[in-house]
PDB file of C-alpha atoms and ligand atoms in Angstrom:
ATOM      1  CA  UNK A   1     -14.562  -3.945  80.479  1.00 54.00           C
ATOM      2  CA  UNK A   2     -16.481  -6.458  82.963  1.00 66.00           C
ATOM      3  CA  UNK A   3     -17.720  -3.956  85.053  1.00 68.00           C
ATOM      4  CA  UNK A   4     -18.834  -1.813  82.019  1.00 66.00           C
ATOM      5  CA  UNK A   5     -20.913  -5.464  81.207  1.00 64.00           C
ATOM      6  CA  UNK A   6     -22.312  -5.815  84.429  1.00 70.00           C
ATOM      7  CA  UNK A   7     -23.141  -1.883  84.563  1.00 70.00           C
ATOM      8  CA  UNK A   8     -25.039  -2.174  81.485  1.00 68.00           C
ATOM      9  CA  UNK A   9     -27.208  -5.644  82.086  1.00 65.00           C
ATOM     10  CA  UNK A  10     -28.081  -3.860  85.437  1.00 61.00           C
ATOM     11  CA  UNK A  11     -29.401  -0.892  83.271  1.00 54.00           C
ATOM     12  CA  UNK A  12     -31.289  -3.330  81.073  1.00 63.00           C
ATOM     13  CA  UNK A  13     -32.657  -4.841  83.819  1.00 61.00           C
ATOM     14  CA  UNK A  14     -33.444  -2.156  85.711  1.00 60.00           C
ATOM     15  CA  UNK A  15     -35.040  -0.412  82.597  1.00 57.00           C
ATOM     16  CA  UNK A  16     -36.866  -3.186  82.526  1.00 58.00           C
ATOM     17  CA  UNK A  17     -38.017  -3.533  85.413  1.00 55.00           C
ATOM     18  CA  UNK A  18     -39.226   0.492  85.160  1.00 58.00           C
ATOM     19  CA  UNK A  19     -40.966  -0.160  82.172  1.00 57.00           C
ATOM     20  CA  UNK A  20     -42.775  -3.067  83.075  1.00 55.00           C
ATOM     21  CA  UNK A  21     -43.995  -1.314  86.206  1.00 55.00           C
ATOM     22  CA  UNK A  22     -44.938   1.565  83.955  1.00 55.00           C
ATOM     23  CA  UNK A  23     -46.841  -0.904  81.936  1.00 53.00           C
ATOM     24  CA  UNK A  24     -48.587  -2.787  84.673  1.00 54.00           C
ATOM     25  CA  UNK A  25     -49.542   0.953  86.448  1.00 54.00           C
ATOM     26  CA  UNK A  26     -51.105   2.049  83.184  1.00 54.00           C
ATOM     27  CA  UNK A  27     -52.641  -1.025  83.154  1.00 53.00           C
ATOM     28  CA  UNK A  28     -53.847  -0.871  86.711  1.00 56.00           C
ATOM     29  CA  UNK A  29     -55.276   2.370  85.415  1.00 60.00           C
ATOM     30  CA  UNK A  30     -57.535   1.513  82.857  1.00 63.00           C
ATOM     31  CA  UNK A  31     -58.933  -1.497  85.017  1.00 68.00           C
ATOM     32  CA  UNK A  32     -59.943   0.328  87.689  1.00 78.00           C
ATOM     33  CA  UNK A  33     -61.478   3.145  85.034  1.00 78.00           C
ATOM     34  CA  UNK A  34     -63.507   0.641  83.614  1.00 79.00           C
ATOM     35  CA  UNK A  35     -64.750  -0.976  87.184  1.00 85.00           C
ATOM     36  CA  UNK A  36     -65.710   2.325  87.927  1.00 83.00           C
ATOM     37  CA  UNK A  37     -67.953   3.015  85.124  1.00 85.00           C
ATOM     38  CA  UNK A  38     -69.639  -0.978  85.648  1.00 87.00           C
ATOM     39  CA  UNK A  39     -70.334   0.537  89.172  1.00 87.00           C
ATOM     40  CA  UNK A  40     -71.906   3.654  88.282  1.00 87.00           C
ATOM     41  CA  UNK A  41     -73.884   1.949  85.713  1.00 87.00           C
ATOM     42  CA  UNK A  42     -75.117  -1.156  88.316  1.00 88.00           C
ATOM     43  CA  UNK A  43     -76.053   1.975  90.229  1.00 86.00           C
ATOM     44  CA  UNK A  44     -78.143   3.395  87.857  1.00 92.00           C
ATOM     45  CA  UNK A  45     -79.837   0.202  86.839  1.00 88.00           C
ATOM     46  CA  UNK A  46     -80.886  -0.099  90.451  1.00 86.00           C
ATOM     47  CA  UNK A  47     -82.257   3.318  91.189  1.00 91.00           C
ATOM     48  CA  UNK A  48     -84.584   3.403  88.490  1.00 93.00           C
ATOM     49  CA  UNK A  49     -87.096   1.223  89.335  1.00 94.00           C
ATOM     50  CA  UNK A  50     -87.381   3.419  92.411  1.00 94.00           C
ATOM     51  CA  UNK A  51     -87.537   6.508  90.394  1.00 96.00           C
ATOM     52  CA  UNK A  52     -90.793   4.825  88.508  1.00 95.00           C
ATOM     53  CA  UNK A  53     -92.289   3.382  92.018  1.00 97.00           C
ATOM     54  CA  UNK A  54     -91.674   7.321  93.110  1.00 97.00           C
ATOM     55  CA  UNK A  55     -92.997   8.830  90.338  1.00 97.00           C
ATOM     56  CA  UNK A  56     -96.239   6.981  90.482  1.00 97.00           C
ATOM     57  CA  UNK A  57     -96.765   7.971  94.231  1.00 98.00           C
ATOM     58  CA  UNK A  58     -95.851  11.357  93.786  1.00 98.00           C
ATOM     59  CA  UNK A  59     -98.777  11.717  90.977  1.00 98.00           C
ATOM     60  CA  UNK A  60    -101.221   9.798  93.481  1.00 98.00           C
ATOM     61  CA  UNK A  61    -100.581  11.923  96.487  1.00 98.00           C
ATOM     62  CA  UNK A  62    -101.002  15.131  93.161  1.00 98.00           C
ATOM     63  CA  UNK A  63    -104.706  13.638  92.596  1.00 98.00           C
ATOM     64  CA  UNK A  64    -105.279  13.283  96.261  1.00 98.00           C
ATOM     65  CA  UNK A  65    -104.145  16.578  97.331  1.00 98.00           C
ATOM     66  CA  UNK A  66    -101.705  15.393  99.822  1.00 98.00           C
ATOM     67  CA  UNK A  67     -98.968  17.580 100.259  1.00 98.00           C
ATOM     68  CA  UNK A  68     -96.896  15.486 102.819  1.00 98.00           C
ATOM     69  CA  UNK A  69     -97.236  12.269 100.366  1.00 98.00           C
ATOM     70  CA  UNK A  70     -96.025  15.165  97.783  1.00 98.00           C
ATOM     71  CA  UNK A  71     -93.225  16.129 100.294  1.00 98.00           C
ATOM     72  CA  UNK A  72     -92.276  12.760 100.970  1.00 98.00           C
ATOM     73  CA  UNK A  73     -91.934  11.434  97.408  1.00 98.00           C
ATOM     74  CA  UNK A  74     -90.410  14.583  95.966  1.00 98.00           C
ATOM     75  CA  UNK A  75     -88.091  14.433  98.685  1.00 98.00           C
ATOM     76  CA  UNK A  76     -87.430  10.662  97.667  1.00 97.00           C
ATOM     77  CA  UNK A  77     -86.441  11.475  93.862  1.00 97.00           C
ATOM     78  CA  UNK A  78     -84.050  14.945  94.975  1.00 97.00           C
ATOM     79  CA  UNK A  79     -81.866  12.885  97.519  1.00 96.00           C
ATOM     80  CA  UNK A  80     -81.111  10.334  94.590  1.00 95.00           C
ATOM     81  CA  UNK A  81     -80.591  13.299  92.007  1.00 96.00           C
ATOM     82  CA  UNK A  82     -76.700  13.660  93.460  1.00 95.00           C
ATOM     83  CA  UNK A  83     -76.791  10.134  92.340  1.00 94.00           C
ATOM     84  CA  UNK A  84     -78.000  10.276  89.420  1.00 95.00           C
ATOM     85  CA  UNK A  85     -75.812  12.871  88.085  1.00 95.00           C
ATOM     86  CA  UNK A  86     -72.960  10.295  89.670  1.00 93.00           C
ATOM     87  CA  UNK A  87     -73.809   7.702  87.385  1.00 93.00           C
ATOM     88  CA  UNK A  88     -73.555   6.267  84.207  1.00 92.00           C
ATOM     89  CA  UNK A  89     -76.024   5.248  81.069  1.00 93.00           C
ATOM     90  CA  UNK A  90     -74.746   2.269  78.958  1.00 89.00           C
ATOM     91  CA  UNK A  91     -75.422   4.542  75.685  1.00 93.00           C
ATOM     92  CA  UNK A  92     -73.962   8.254  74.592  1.00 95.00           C
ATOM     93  CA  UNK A  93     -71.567   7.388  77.867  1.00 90.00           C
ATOM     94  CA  UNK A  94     -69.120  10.409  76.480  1.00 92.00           C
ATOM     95  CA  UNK A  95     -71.798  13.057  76.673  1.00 95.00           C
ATOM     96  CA  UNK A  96     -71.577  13.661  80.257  1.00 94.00           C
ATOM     97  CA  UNK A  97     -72.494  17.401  80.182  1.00 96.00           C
ATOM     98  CA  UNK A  98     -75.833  16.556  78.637  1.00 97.00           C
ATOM     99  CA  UNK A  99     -76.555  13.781  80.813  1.00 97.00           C
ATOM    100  CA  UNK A 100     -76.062  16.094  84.006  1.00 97.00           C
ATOM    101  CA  UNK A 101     -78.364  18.663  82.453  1.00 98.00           C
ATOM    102  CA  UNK A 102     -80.908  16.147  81.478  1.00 97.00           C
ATOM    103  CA  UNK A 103     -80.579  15.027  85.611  1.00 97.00           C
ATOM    104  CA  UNK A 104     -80.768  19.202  86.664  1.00 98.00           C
ATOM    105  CA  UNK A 105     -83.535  19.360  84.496  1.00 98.00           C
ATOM    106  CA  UNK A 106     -85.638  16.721  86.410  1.00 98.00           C
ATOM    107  CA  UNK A 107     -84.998  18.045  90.044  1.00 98.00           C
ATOM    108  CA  UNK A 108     -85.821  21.277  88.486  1.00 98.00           C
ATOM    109  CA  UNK A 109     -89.123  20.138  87.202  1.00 98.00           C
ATOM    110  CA  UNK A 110     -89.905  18.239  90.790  1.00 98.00           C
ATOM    111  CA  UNK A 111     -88.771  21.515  93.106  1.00 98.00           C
ATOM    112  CA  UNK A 112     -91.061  23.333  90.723  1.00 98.00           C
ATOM    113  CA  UNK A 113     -94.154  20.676  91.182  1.00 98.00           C
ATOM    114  CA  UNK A 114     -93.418  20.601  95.171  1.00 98.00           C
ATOM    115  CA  UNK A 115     -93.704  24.304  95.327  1.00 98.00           C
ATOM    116  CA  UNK A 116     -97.233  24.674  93.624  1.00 98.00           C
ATOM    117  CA  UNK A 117     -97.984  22.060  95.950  1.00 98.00           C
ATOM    118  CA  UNK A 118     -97.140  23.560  99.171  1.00 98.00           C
ATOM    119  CA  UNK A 119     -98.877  26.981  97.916  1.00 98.00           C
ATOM    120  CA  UNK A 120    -102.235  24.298  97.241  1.00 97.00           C
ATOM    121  CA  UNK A 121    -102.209  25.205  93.610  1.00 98.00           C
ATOM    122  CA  UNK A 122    -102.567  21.307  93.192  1.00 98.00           C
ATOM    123  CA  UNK A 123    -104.321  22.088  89.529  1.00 97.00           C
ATOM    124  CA  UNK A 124    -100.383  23.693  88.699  1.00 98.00           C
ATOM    125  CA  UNK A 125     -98.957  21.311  90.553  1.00 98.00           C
ATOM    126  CA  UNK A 126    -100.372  18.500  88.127  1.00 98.00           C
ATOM    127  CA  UNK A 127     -99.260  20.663  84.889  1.00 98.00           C
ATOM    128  CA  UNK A 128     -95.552  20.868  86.774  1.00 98.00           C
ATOM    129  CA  UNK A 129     -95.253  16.824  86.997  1.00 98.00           C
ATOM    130  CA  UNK A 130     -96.001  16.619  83.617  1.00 98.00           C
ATOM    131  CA  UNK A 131     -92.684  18.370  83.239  1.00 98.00           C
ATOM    132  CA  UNK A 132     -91.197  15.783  85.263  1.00 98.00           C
ATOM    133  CA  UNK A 133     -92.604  12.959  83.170  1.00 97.00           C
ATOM    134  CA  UNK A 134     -91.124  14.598  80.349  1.00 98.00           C
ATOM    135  CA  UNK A 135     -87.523  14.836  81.689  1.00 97.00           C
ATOM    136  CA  UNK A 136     -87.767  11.342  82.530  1.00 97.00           C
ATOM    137  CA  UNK A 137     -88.156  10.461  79.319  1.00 97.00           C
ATOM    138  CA  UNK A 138     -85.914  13.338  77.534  1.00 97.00           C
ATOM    139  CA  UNK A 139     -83.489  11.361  78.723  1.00 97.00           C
ATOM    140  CA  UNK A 140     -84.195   7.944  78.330  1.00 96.00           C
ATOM    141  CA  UNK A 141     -84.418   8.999  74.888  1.00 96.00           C
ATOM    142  CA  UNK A 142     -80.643  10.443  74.637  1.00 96.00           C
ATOM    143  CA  UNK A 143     -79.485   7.412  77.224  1.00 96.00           C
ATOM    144  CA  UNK A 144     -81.417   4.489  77.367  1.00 94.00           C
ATOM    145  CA  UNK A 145     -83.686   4.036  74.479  1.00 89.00           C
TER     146      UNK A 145
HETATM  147  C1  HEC B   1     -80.391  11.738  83.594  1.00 93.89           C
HETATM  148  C2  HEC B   1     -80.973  10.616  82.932  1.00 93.89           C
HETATM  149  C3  HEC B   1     -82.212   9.937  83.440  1.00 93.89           C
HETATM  150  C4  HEC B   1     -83.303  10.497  84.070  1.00 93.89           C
HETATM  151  C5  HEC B   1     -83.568  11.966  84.378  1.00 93.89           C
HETATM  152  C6  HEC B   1     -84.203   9.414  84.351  1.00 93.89           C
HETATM  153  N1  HEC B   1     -83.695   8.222  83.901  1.00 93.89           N
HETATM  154 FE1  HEC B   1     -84.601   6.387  84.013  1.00 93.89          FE
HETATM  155  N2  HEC B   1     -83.037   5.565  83.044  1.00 93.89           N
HETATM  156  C7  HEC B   1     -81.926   6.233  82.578  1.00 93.89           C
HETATM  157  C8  HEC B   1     -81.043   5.293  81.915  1.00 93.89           C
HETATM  158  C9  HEC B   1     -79.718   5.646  81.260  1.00 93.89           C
HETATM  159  C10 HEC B   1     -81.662   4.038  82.003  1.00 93.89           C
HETATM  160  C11 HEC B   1     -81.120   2.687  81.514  1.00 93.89           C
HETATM  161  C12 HEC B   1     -80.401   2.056  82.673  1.00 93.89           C
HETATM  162  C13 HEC B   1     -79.529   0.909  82.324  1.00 93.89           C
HETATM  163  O1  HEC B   1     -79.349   0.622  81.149  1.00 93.89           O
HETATM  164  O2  HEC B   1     -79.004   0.308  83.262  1.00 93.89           O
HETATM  165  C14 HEC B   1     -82.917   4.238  82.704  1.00 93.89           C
HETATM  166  C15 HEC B   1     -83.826   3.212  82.995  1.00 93.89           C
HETATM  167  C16 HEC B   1     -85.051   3.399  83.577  1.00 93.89           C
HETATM  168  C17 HEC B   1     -86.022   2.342  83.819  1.00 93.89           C
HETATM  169  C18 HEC B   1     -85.873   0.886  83.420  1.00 93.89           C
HETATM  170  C19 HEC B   1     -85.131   0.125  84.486  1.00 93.89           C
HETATM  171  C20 HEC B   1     -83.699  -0.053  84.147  1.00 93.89           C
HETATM  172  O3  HEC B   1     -82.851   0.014  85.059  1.00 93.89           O
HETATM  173  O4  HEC B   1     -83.344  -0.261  82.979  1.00 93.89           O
HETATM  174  C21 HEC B   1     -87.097   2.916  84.441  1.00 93.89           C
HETATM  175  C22 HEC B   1     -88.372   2.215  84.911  1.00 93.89           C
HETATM  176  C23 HEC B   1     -86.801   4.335  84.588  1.00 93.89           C
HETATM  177  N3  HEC B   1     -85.568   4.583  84.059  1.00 93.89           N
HETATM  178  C24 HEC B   1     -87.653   5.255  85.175  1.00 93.89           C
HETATM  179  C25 HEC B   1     -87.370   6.617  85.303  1.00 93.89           C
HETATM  180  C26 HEC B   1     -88.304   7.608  85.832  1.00 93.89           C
HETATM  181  C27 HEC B   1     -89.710   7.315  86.306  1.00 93.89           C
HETATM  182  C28 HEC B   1     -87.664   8.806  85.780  1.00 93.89           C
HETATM  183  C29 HEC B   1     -88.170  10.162  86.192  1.00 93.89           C
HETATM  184  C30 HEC B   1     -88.774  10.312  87.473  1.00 93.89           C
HETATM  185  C31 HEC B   1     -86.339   8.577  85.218  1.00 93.89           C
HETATM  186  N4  HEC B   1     -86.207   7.239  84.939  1.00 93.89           N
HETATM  187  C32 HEC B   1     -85.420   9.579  84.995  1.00 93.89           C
HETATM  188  C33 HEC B   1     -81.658   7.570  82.720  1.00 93.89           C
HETATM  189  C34 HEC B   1     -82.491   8.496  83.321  1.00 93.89           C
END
């Protein structure tokens, strides 16, 4: 009879025990979820101002015809698209699909621009960033605005 008591408090405890851990893990879980999202959103918010800076180059070096200020720029905004599609808006957060589209659709639009560029179709080229513009702000529309 006493060592049916103790076996059973020992269950209890160790049940408890279990359960808490369970508890804290799940807990654990969704902490570190939502860290992850504040750091992929504080990584957004600090690549866009770069993305304008970029942008506003990359149309100067268009009206100048220089096509390694076009490189250079271009090149600036594709090596932060991986990035981009890494991170996070504050708004329509669920609709990841779209928001990686909406990114695909801007280094689209600035490999298109860079190649009219390099073939000194600068007149195309011009026509192509307006494309760009536009998927900047196709999304800020969906994410930001
Ligand atoms: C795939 C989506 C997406 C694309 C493409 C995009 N942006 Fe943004 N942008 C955002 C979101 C979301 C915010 C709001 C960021 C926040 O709330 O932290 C933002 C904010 C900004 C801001 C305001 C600064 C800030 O952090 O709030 C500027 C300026 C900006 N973007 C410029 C651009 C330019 C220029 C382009 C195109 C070359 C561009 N963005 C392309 C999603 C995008």
């Amino acid at each position: 009879m006493r060592k049916g008591c103790i076996v059973t408090v020992m269950c209890l405890v160790f049940g408890a025990i279990a359960m808490n851990g369970l508890a804290f893990a799940h807990g654990m879980e969704k902490h570190d979820k939502a860290t992850m999202d504040d750091v992929q959103m504080k990584k957004l918010h600090s690549m866009m101002p770069m993305f304008s800076e970029v942008s506003a180059k990359l149309e100067t070096a268009l009206e100048k015809k220089n096509i390694v200020a076009v490189e250079a720029e271009a090149g600036k905004l594709l090596k932060s698209v991986p990035d981009l599609k890494k991170s996070k808006p504050h708004k329509n957060i669920k609709q990841r699909k779209k928001y990686v589209e909406l990114a695909t659709n801007l280094e689209m639009a600035v490999n298109h621009t860079v190649s009219l560029a390099q073939k000194s179709d600068f007149a195309g080229a011009k026509v192509a960033f307006k494309k760009v513009e536009e998927a900047c702000a196709a999304c800020h529309t969906k994410f930001r605005d």
